[in-house]
Structure formats: C-alpha cells, structure tokens
Amino acid sequence: MLKAWHLPVAPFLQERKARLYITLWLAGDDLPEKVMMRYERDNEETAVEMKRQRASPAKGVSAWRAAIDLSEGQPRRRYAFKLLWKARQRWFSPLGFSAYPPARLEMFAVDRPDDGPHWVQDQIFYQIFPDRFARSEPRKPGQDNVYYYHAAKRDITLRDWDDPVTQEEGGSTFYGGDLDGISEKLPYLKKLGVTALYLNPIFSAPSVHKYDTHDYRHVDPQFGGDEALLRLRKNTLEAGMKLILDGVFNHSGETHPWFDRHKTHAKGASHNPQSPWRDWYSFSPEGQALDWLGFSSLPKLDFRSAGLVDEIYEGENSIVKHWLSEPWRMDGWRLDVAHMIGEEGGAKNNLIHVAGISQAAKAVNSQAYIVGEHFGDARQWLQNDAEDAAMNYRGFSIPVWSFLACVDNSDEPQQLDAADCVAWMNQYRAGLSHQQQLRMFNQLDSHDTPRFKTRLGEYVARLPLGVVWLFAWPGVPCIYYGDEIGLDGGHDPFCRKPFPWDKKQQDGELLALYQRMATLRRRSQALRAGGCQVLYAEGDVIVFVRVYQRERVLVAINRGEACEVTLFDEPLLAGCEWQRLEGAGEIAGLSLRLAANTAAVLRSDY
C-alpha cells in the first residue's frame, strides 16, 4: 500500500534565498516512477518535476523535493502532487489520494510572503459579554440610570449580581458589569493564561447586548463611558494583552439619530424622506424600513450609499479607523453577521464591503485582526482575503458538538463517528492556507449558543475532551467567559449569566485544566504554528499530531470505553520519546492505550 506525507510546515517546507523547497514523503512497495508538483503561479497551473533525495527521512521512506520561486507569483502558493507510473497516475492533496486532479481549493496552500496579522496565532482569547462579567464599585453617574426601552415596551430592569437570569425581558435586564470591572479582573485573566480580549458591543445602545447601536463613536455610560475604555486599553497594554471590539455594521438600532424611529430629532431617516441619512437605509415602496431578520428595532444599513460607506469604513475618520487610531489603538474588529452586510436591504456586493472594512482597518494598523461571524461556510470570504479569519463554527465548533454532544447546531440528533468527524474538519480546513487555519477563531460556545457544558447534556463528562481539543486543534482558542469555571446555560439569555466570583460556585478542577492547557500551548510552537495530521479516526477515538520542525504533540480524544488502538508505522513519529502532559494515555511501540472518556496529550522533541 502506498502512503504519502506532507504538511505545509517545516520540515516539509524550507525557505532559502527567495525559493521555497517543498518535500513529499512516500512509502510502500509500489513507488511511482516520477513525481510532479503542480502549483499555481498567478492563477496558472505549472508543473515541476520533483527529484528523489538520497537521504531518507525514516526507514522505508523516500523524500521527493521541488522548489518554487518566491520572487514571482501571488503570495498564496497552492500546490498538489501528481504521481506517475508507466500507464497510470494518482494525485495527492490535503484530502489524500485521488484518481483525478484535486480542485483548486482542495490543494495545499501556504502564504509566502504572509502579511499577517502575525500575532494572532500565539494568543489565547477570552470573550466577554460586558454586562455579565464583573461589576466595578463604586458606581459612576449614568451607570445605573433607569430608562424606557422601546423594543421591550417597558423600563429596563436592574438586578443584583446573584439574581437568577430569567426568560422575561432578556434584552432589557442589566446586572451592572462594566469596563472598569474588566480592568479589575485582568490579574485573574492573566493567571488563566489569557493574552487577548474580545468584547461584545460596548457602544451606546438601549439593550443589554448593545447590538442595537445608538452611537458608534461613544462607549455606553452603563459600561463607564469613553474614559473607562481608555483605562481598560491602558491596563491591557500594560498587561501585554490584545483587545478587539465587536463591529455591528449590518444594522443600526432604531434609536440611532440617523434613523430615529421615535422622532426625537427632526432629521431621522425613519420619518423624514428628506433626511441626509435617508439613503443609509432601505425602504419598501410603501416607505417601510427594511430590517434585519424581522427585528424592527434593527433597521438594515444600505451600503449603496456613498455617505454610509464613508462613515463606516472609507472616510479618513470613519468608525472602523477611529477606534484603531490614537488614543484607542484597538487591535482589530469582530464583524457581526459579516456575510449579511450589503446593499438594498440584503447582502448585495457583500464581499466588496467586507473587504473594504478590512482594508480600511489595515490602512491604520497593518496588523489589525478582522474576524467575521459566520455560522455557515466562511471560506468564500477567507479565500478572497476579505477577512483574516472567521468564528470557526463550521470548521470546529459544530463538528465538536456533533462528536461529543451528539447534536448539531440546531440541537437535533447527530450520530457522528470519528471518521466522519475528521473527514468534515479536514475537508473544511483544506480550503484554507496554513496561515489562515492558524488564525481561525475556535470556540466551544459563545453568547449566541448554549454553553458547551449544557449542550453536552447526558455526555457532560466529556467536557474536558472539548477543552483539550480547543487548545490543540489548528486555530486560535477563545474561552467564552465563565466556561473555565463550569458556568452552564441554554440558549439566550441563559448563556449570558453573571460570572460567579464566589469560588464556592466554581469548578476548580476545570479551571486548573484550562490553566494547564494554556500553559502547554504557550510553551509549544507545534500547537501554535504546526501542521496537523490525523493518525487515527475510528469509532470513538480520534488521534492527531501537531508537527513543527522537531517538535511533535500527539493528541488523542476518546469519548468511549478504555481501549488500545494501533497506530500506523508513521515516519512523523519515528524516533519520538513521548512525555505525557495531560490525560490518561500511554504509547508503547505503535500501541496507544487510552483510559475511558479521556483526552490525552503527549509531546516529543526528538
């Protein structure tokens, strides 16, 4: 049987004097007579014959090498391997062997040169829903003012921190978390291993979630106002932490002066056809404003308007640029429902505008991180470089839910075995360059989903498996606030409970696991930058290895009973002397013994 190995990292890639040397390993009784590498140069496929090397990387393995000239062509280098015999051929790509050439977006891809943002892959993110993380004392003027919330048709509700979350008035119920509260908890986050923060919207808005923006240029007084954000920015910089904001540019809130549904201004677009902002929104022939998914409090912005484009991202002092500039110096944007931004009440010309937002951000800070929210397939945006990364629901979260919780994103039954799960995850990431894979935003849950602990249901004992997977799979891990201490909760609003700061209400063992995995990742170049090769995927067991130069990190996920699996005689594992770092698993020769319901992590620097 013929076997092949290639990952778009060292030792398979070496760059010397503007040339990229690419190596393929082959083993088996029926080696090809010739190997060609097919790569793209300015979107045109070019064939280069690979030369068999004299030195063998491992017993029974042959190495074949070819080079690409990096002084020409586009930065994204796509390639695959064509194996030739006298009367037949086979192709090798990230999805394995095939009898026919792989599709363009199923080839290996590496970015050379890589424009970044280079800092992202080294981070551990922490997502904070500001009202529910930490409340500072004493309170400042304006933080606890009660006002009428039109969308709920009632006054807002202020609750004590320990009051339970209820289904009623979820969007109008406040617990008093704020930005100074986050500042006070930075030592806790640093001890956890967090190096970057993603905040849900902080700009002035009437709801607790702030996705109904009233003013894009000022922080909500309930969160402490602009001064609190300046303090948080100063404190995060001193702590060595990055900070990205939530950009809600698909729609505004109904109270925004541009729209002004409740007629507090004379020029609001909702009631004034002559409004200077009228074309910033879409209206039906009857004059009804088009909204987002039936939420009348969220009128859809229309990017046909040159004025809106200038205000949101293109102008010299646009909203996108403003918050990346002095004195704020934010490190990037998460784009809410990025795939829905567009024209005429829909997503027309969406890619143009998402790319425009990204380009505007990078005009201020070339290393700004632009991550889009996509529950579906995000690769269209990533392959066109409209975004640096996406919230990786389709490529990480949903497959993990399906395998460990046995339900899909709709909470419907999903019986997924290891082979299908791996096929799903590998097929998804095959369409991305290696650098894009490393920057994907991986989460077990978020403010828009049930907590992972709750989603697991009867399989809650598998929670630690998901945690290890989060820190070990290609991509940057993000912890949703409270996950690390065992916070539970179903769909909104229950996934947005206040953080329980009383240690008696915290899962200390789970917190310790998060801390260990954060430390392990920080110390491992393979986990932050390495390639990923699945070694075994059958039944209840998935085994993969992260590879970077001489470092190997082997990860085994076993959702079932105690077992012993036999690994293929992998040259990637040749010469490895394994040290177990996490979980209950041991390797003896090619046999991997795993305890029941465990995620084992082993490392070798041979």
PDB file of N, CA, C and O in Angstrom, residues 76 116-117 120-121 125 244 333-335 338 354 358 362 368-374 378-379 381-383 385-393 428 432 435-442 475-476:
ATOM      1  N   ARG A  76      -0.318  33.582  -2.114  1.00  0.00           N
ATOM      2  CA  ARG A  76      -0.907  32.302  -1.732  1.00  0.00           C
ATOM      3  C   ARG A  76      -0.440  31.226  -2.707  1.00  0.00           C
ATOM      4  O   ARG A  76      -0.829  31.185  -3.869  1.00  0.00           O
ATOM      5  N   GLY A 116       0.258  38.730   7.548  1.00  0.00           N
ATOM      6  CA  GLY A 116      -0.249  38.745   8.915  1.00  0.00           C
ATOM      7  C   GLY A 116      -1.757  38.851   8.985  1.00  0.00           C
ATOM      8  O   GLY A 116      -2.437  38.621   7.993  1.00  0.00           O
ATOM      9  N   PRO A 117      -2.306  39.182  10.151  1.00  0.00           N
ATOM     10  CA  PRO A 117      -1.623  39.611  11.373  1.00  0.00           C
ATOM     11  C   PRO A 117      -0.869  38.481  12.060  1.00  0.00           C
ATOM     12  O   PRO A 117      -1.455  37.450  12.393  1.00  0.00           O
ATOM     13  N   VAL A 120      -1.638  36.814  15.926  1.00  0.00           N
ATOM     14  CA  VAL A 120      -2.880  36.163  16.321  1.00  0.00           C
ATOM     15  C   VAL A 120      -2.674  34.718  16.765  1.00  0.00           C
ATOM     16  O   VAL A 120      -3.204  34.277  17.784  1.00  0.00           O
ATOM     17  N   GLN A 121      -1.903  33.948  16.012  1.00  0.00           N
ATOM     18  CA  GLN A 121      -1.789  32.514  16.290  1.00  0.00           C
ATOM     19  C   GLN A 121      -1.184  32.222  17.661  1.00  0.00           C
ATOM     20  O   GLN A 121      -1.336  31.114  18.185  1.00  0.00           O
ATOM     21  N   PHE A 125      -7.581  33.857  23.404  1.00  0.00           N
ATOM     22  CA  PHE A 125      -8.607  34.890  23.520  1.00  0.00           C
ATOM     23  C   PHE A 125      -9.596  34.549  24.639  1.00  0.00           C
ATOM     24  O   PHE A 125      -9.765  33.387  25.016  1.00  0.00           O
ATOM     25  N   ILE A 244      -9.838  43.396  20.942  1.00  0.00           N
ATOM     26  CA  ILE A 244     -10.619  43.634  19.735  1.00  0.00           C
ATOM     27  C   ILE A 244     -12.069  43.914  20.108  1.00  0.00           C
ATOM     28  O   ILE A 244     -12.574  43.424  21.115  1.00  0.00           O
ATOM     29  N   TRP A 333     -11.216  44.059  14.778  1.00  0.00           N
ATOM     30  CA  TRP A 333     -12.684  44.028  14.828  1.00  0.00           C
ATOM     31  C   TRP A 333     -13.193  42.614  14.609  1.00  0.00           C
ATOM     32  O   TRP A 333     -12.711  41.901  13.727  1.00  0.00           O
ATOM     33  N   ARG A 334     -14.193  42.243  15.379  1.00  0.00           N
ATOM     34  CA  ARG A 334     -15.038  41.104  15.053  1.00  0.00           C
ATOM     35  C   ARG A 334     -16.263  41.686  14.347  1.00  0.00           C
ATOM     36  O   ARG A 334     -16.894  42.615  14.851  1.00  0.00           O
ATOM     37  N   LEU A 335     -16.585  41.189  13.152  1.00  0.00           N
ATOM     38  CA  LEU A 335     -17.676  41.739  12.353  1.00  0.00           C
ATOM     39  C   LEU A 335     -18.935  40.913  12.558  1.00  0.00           C
ATOM     40  O   LEU A 335     -19.002  39.736  12.166  1.00  0.00           O
ATOM     41  N   ALA A 338     -21.153  39.110   9.407  1.00  0.00           N
ATOM     42  CA  ALA A 338     -20.353  39.691   8.321  1.00  0.00           C
ATOM     43  C   ALA A 338     -20.914  39.351   6.950  1.00  0.00           C
ATOM     44  O   ALA A 338     -20.841  40.160   6.012  1.00  0.00           O
ATOM     45  N   VAL A 354     -17.133  43.985   2.897  1.00  0.00           N
ATOM     46  CA  VAL A 354     -16.362  43.337   3.964  1.00  0.00           C
ATOM     47  C   VAL A 354     -14.871  43.534   3.707  1.00  0.00           C
ATOM     48  O   VAL A 354     -14.100  43.861   4.624  1.00  0.00           O
ATOM     49  N   SER A 358     -11.967  45.590   5.953  1.00  0.00           N
ATOM     50  CA  SER A 358     -10.663  45.026   6.281  1.00  0.00           C
ATOM     51  C   SER A 358      -9.537  45.930   5.796  1.00  0.00           C
ATOM     52  O   SER A 358      -8.576  46.208   6.521  1.00  0.00           O
ATOM     53  N   LYS A 362      -6.657  47.994   8.015  1.00  0.00           N
ATOM     54  CA  LYS A 362      -5.228  47.764   7.827  1.00  0.00           C
ATOM     55  C   LYS A 362      -4.495  49.009   7.321  1.00  0.00           C
ATOM     56  O   LYS A 362      -3.267  49.080   7.415  1.00  0.00           O
ATOM     57  N   ALA A 368      -3.913  44.738  12.092  1.00  0.00           N
ATOM     58  CA  ALA A 368      -5.259  44.625  12.667  1.00  0.00           C
ATOM     59  C   ALA A 368      -5.863  43.278  12.300  1.00  0.00           C
ATOM     60  O   ALA A 368      -5.697  42.793  11.174  1.00  0.00           O
ATOM     61  N   TYR A 369      -6.575  42.689  13.243  1.00  0.00           N
ATOM     62  CA  TYR A 369      -7.197  41.363  13.080  1.00  0.00           C
ATOM     63  C   TYR A 369      -8.672  41.559  12.761  1.00  0.00           C
ATOM     64  O   TYR A 369      -9.418  42.132  13.560  1.00  0.00           O
ATOM     65  N   ILE A 370      -9.112  41.072  11.601  1.00  0.00           N
ATOM     66  CA  ILE A 370     -10.505  41.169  11.185  1.00  0.00           C
ATOM     67  C   ILE A 370     -11.081  39.759  11.133  1.00  0.00           C
ATOM     68  O   ILE A 370     -10.687  38.941  10.289  1.00  0.00           O
ATOM     69  N   VAL A 371     -12.007  39.478  12.044  1.00  0.00           N
ATOM     70  CA  VAL A 371     -12.605  38.141  12.138  1.00  0.00           C
ATOM     71  C   VAL A 371     -14.111  38.263  11.954  1.00  0.00           C
ATOM     72  O   VAL A 371     -14.762  39.064  12.618  1.00  0.00           O
ATOM     73  N   GLY A 372     -14.647  37.507  11.012  1.00  0.00           N
ATOM     74  CA  GLY A 372     -16.067  37.584  10.689  1.00  0.00           C
ATOM     75  C   GLY A 372     -16.879  36.538  11.432  1.00  0.00           C
ATOM     76  O   GLY A 372     -16.405  35.422  11.681  1.00  0.00           O
ATOM     77  N   GLU A 373     -18.118  36.912  11.753  1.00  0.00           N
ATOM     78  CA  GLU A 373     -19.049  35.942  12.325  1.00  0.00           C
ATOM     79  C   GLU A 373     -19.763  35.217  11.189  1.00  0.00           C
ATOM     80  O   GLU A 373     -20.459  35.837  10.390  1.00  0.00           O
ATOM     81  N   HIS A 374     -19.586  33.903  11.121  1.00  0.00           N
ATOM     82  CA  HIS A 374     -20.262  33.068  10.129  1.00  0.00           C
ATOM     83  C   HIS A 374     -20.616  31.742  10.795  1.00  0.00           C
ATOM     84  O   HIS A 374     -19.730  31.001  11.201  1.00  0.00           O
ATOM     85  N   ALA A 378     -17.546  29.816   5.823  1.00  0.00           N
ATOM     86  CA  ALA A 378     -16.912  31.135   5.728  1.00  0.00           C
ATOM     87  C   ALA A 378     -15.809  31.192   4.679  1.00  0.00           C
ATOM     88  O   ALA A 378     -15.200  32.244   4.480  1.00  0.00           O
ATOM     89  N   ARG A 379     -15.546  30.094   3.977  1.00  0.00           N
ATOM     90  CA  ARG A 379     -14.349  30.050   3.136  1.00  0.00           C
ATOM     91  C   ARG A 379     -14.411  31.001   1.939  1.00  0.00           C
ATOM     92  O   ARG A 379     -13.375  31.439   1.448  1.00  0.00           O
ATOM     93  N   TRP A 381     -15.240  34.088   1.992  1.00  0.00           N
ATOM     94  CA  TRP A 381     -14.650  35.345   2.456  1.00  0.00           C
ATOM     95  C   TRP A 381     -13.155  35.183   2.711  1.00  0.00           C
ATOM     96  O   TRP A 381     -12.373  36.083   2.421  1.00  0.00           O
ATOM     97  N   LEU A 382     -12.771  34.033   3.220  1.00  0.00           N
ATOM     98  CA  LEU A 382     -11.372  33.812   3.557  1.00  0.00           C
ATOM     99  C   LEU A 382     -10.521  33.591   2.311  1.00  0.00           C
ATOM    100  O   LEU A 382      -9.403  34.097   2.203  1.00  0.00           O
ATOM    101  N   GLN A 383     -11.057  32.843   1.363  1.00  0.00           N
ATOM    102  CA  GLN A 383     -10.298  32.581   0.146  1.00  0.00           C
ATOM    103  C   GLN A 383     -10.091  33.844  -0.684  1.00  0.00           C
ATOM    104  O   GLN A 383      -9.145  33.938  -1.461  1.00  0.00           O
ATOM    105  N   ASP A 385      -9.659  36.716   0.837  1.00  0.00           N
ATOM    106  CA  ASP A 385      -8.927  37.587   1.755  1.00  0.00           C
ATOM    107  C   ASP A 385      -9.725  38.813   2.165  1.00  0.00           C
ATOM    108  O   ASP A 385      -9.160  39.880   2.437  1.00  0.00           O
ATOM    109  N   ALA A 386     -11.049  38.675   2.233  1.00  0.00           N
ATOM    110  CA  ALA A 386     -11.879  39.761   2.745  1.00  0.00           C
ATOM    111  C   ALA A 386     -11.761  39.854   4.262  1.00  0.00           C
ATOM    112  O   ALA A 386     -12.009  40.913   4.841  1.00  0.00           O
ATOM    113  N   GLU A 387     -11.391  38.759   4.897  1.00  0.00           N
ATOM    114  CA  GLU A 387     -11.203  38.701   6.351  1.00  0.00           C
ATOM    115  C   GLU A 387      -9.922  37.932   6.642  1.00  0.00           C
ATOM    116  O   GLU A 387      -9.447  37.143   5.818  1.00  0.00           O
ATOM    117  N   ASP A 388      -9.381  38.142   7.831  1.00  0.00           N
ATOM    118  CA  ASP A 388      -8.224  37.354   8.265  1.00  0.00           C
ATOM    119  C   ASP A 388      -8.644  35.985   8.758  1.00  0.00           C
ATOM    120  O   ASP A 388      -7.887  35.016   8.646  1.00  0.00           O
ATOM    121  N   ALA A 389      -9.835  35.908   9.336  1.00  0.00           N
ATOM    122  CA  ALA A 389     -10.308  34.659   9.939  1.00  0.00           C
ATOM    123  C   ALA A 389     -11.810  34.761  10.139  1.00  0.00           C
ATOM    124  O   ALA A 389     -12.415  35.810   9.913  1.00  0.00           O
ATOM    125  N   ALA A 390     -12.394  33.656  10.586  1.00  0.00           N
ATOM    126  CA  ALA A 390     -13.821  33.615  10.895  1.00  0.00           C
ATOM    127  C   ALA A 390     -14.013  32.920  12.229  1.00  0.00           C
ATOM    128  O   ALA A 390     -13.179  32.115  12.654  1.00  0.00           O
ATOM    129  N   MET A 391     -15.125  33.246  12.905  1.00  0.00           N
ATOM    130  CA  MET A 391     -15.533  32.446  14.045  1.00  0.00           C
ATOM    131  C   MET A 391     -15.790  31.043  13.495  1.00  0.00           C
ATOM    132  O   MET A 391     -16.676  30.849  12.660  1.00  0.00           O
ATOM    133  N   ASN A 392     -15.028  30.073  13.951  1.00  0.00           N
ATOM    134  CA  ASN A 392     -14.934  28.796  13.251  1.00  0.00           C
ATOM    135  C   ASN A 392     -16.026  27.810  13.676  1.00  0.00           C
ATOM    136  O   ASN A 392     -15.749  26.682  14.083  1.00  0.00           O
ATOM    137  N   TYR A 393     -17.273  28.253  13.576  1.00  0.00           N
ATOM    138  CA  TYR A 393     -18.382  27.364  13.906  1.00  0.00           C
ATOM    139  C   TYR A 393     -18.398  26.148  12.981  1.00  0.00           C
ATOM    140  O   TYR A 393     -18.508  25.007  13.433  1.00  0.00           O
ATOM    141  N   TYR A 428     -13.007  20.885   5.553  1.00  0.00           N
ATOM    142  CA  TYR A 428     -13.237  22.323   5.719  1.00  0.00           C
ATOM    143  C   TYR A 428     -11.921  23.105   5.696  1.00  0.00           C
ATOM    144  O   TYR A 428     -11.782  24.098   4.982  1.00  0.00           O
ATOM    145  N   LEU A 432      -8.307  26.327   3.091  1.00  0.00           N
ATOM    146  CA  LEU A 432      -7.633  27.493   3.652  1.00  0.00           C
ATOM    147  C   LEU A 432      -6.132  27.311   3.639  1.00  0.00           C
ATOM    148  O   LEU A 432      -5.626  26.190   3.741  1.00  0.00           O
ATOM    149  N   GLN A 435      -1.626  29.459   7.095  1.00  0.00           N
ATOM    150  CA  GLN A 435      -1.666  30.618   7.982  1.00  0.00           C
ATOM    151  C   GLN A 435      -3.097  30.982   8.356  1.00  0.00           C
ATOM    152  O   GLN A 435      -3.366  31.365   9.505  1.00  0.00           O
ATOM    153  N   GLN A 436      -4.025  30.860   7.419  1.00  0.00           N
ATOM    154  CA  GLN A 436      -5.428  31.127   7.740  1.00  0.00           C
ATOM    155  C   GLN A 436      -5.961  30.127   8.758  1.00  0.00           C
ATOM    156  O   GLN A 436      -6.710  30.497   9.671  1.00  0.00           O
ATOM    157  N   GLN A 437      -5.598  28.872   8.616  1.00  0.00           N
ATOM    158  CA  GLN A 437      -6.024  27.868   9.590  1.00  0.00           C
ATOM    159  C   GLN A 437      -5.574  28.239  10.999  1.00  0.00           C
ATOM    160  O   GLN A 437      -6.330  28.086  11.975  1.00  0.00           O
ATOM    161  N   LEU A 438      -4.352  28.756  11.127  1.00  0.00           N
ATOM    162  CA  LEU A 438      -3.806  29.088  12.438  1.00  0.00           C
ATOM    163  C   LEU A 438      -4.523  30.275  13.068  1.00  0.00           C
ATOM    164  O   LEU A 438      -4.487  30.439  14.292  1.00  0.00           O
ATOM    165  N   ARG A 439      -5.187  31.113  12.253  1.00  0.00           N
ATOM    166  CA  ARG A 439      -5.840  32.319  12.769  1.00  0.00           C
ATOM    167  C   ARG A 439      -7.346  32.163  12.922  1.00  0.00           C
ATOM    168  O   ARG A 439      -8.025  33.099  13.341  1.00  0.00           O
ATOM    169  N   MET A 440      -7.871  31.006  12.563  1.00  0.00           N
ATOM    170  CA  MET A 440      -9.308  30.792  12.738  1.00  0.00           C
ATOM    171  C   MET A 440      -9.677  30.881  14.215  1.00  0.00           C
ATOM    172  O   MET A 440      -8.919  30.479  15.103  1.00  0.00           O
ATOM    173  N   PHE A 441     -10.861  31.422  14.481  1.00  0.00           N
ATOM    174  CA  PHE A 441     -11.304  31.742  15.841  1.00  0.00           C
ATOM    175  C   PHE A 441     -12.118  30.568  16.368  1.00  0.00           C
ATOM    176  O   PHE A 441     -13.306  30.428  16.074  1.00  0.00           O
ATOM    177  N   ASN A 442     -11.472  29.705  17.149  1.00  0.00           N
ATOM    178  CA  ASN A 442     -12.101  28.479  17.637  1.00  0.00           C
ATOM    179  C   ASN A 442     -12.752  28.699  19.002  1.00  0.00           C
ATOM    180  O   ASN A 442     -12.119  29.228  19.917  1.00  0.00           O
ATOM    181  N   GLY A 475      -5.805  26.722  14.947  1.00  0.00           N
ATOM    182  CA  GLY A 475      -6.637  27.890  15.169  1.00  0.00           C
ATOM    183  C   GLY A 475      -6.320  28.506  16.514  1.00  0.00           C
ATOM    184  O   GLY A 475      -5.622  27.919  17.349  1.00  0.00           O
ATOM    185  N   VAL A 476      -6.836  29.695  16.737  1.00  0.00           N
ATOM    186  CA  VAL A 476      -6.599  30.385  17.997  1.00  0.00           C
ATOM    187  C   VAL A 476      -7.767  30.110  18.942  1.00  0.00           C
ATOM    188  O   VAL A 476      -8.921  30.313  18.582  1.00  0.00           O
TER     189      VAL A 476
END
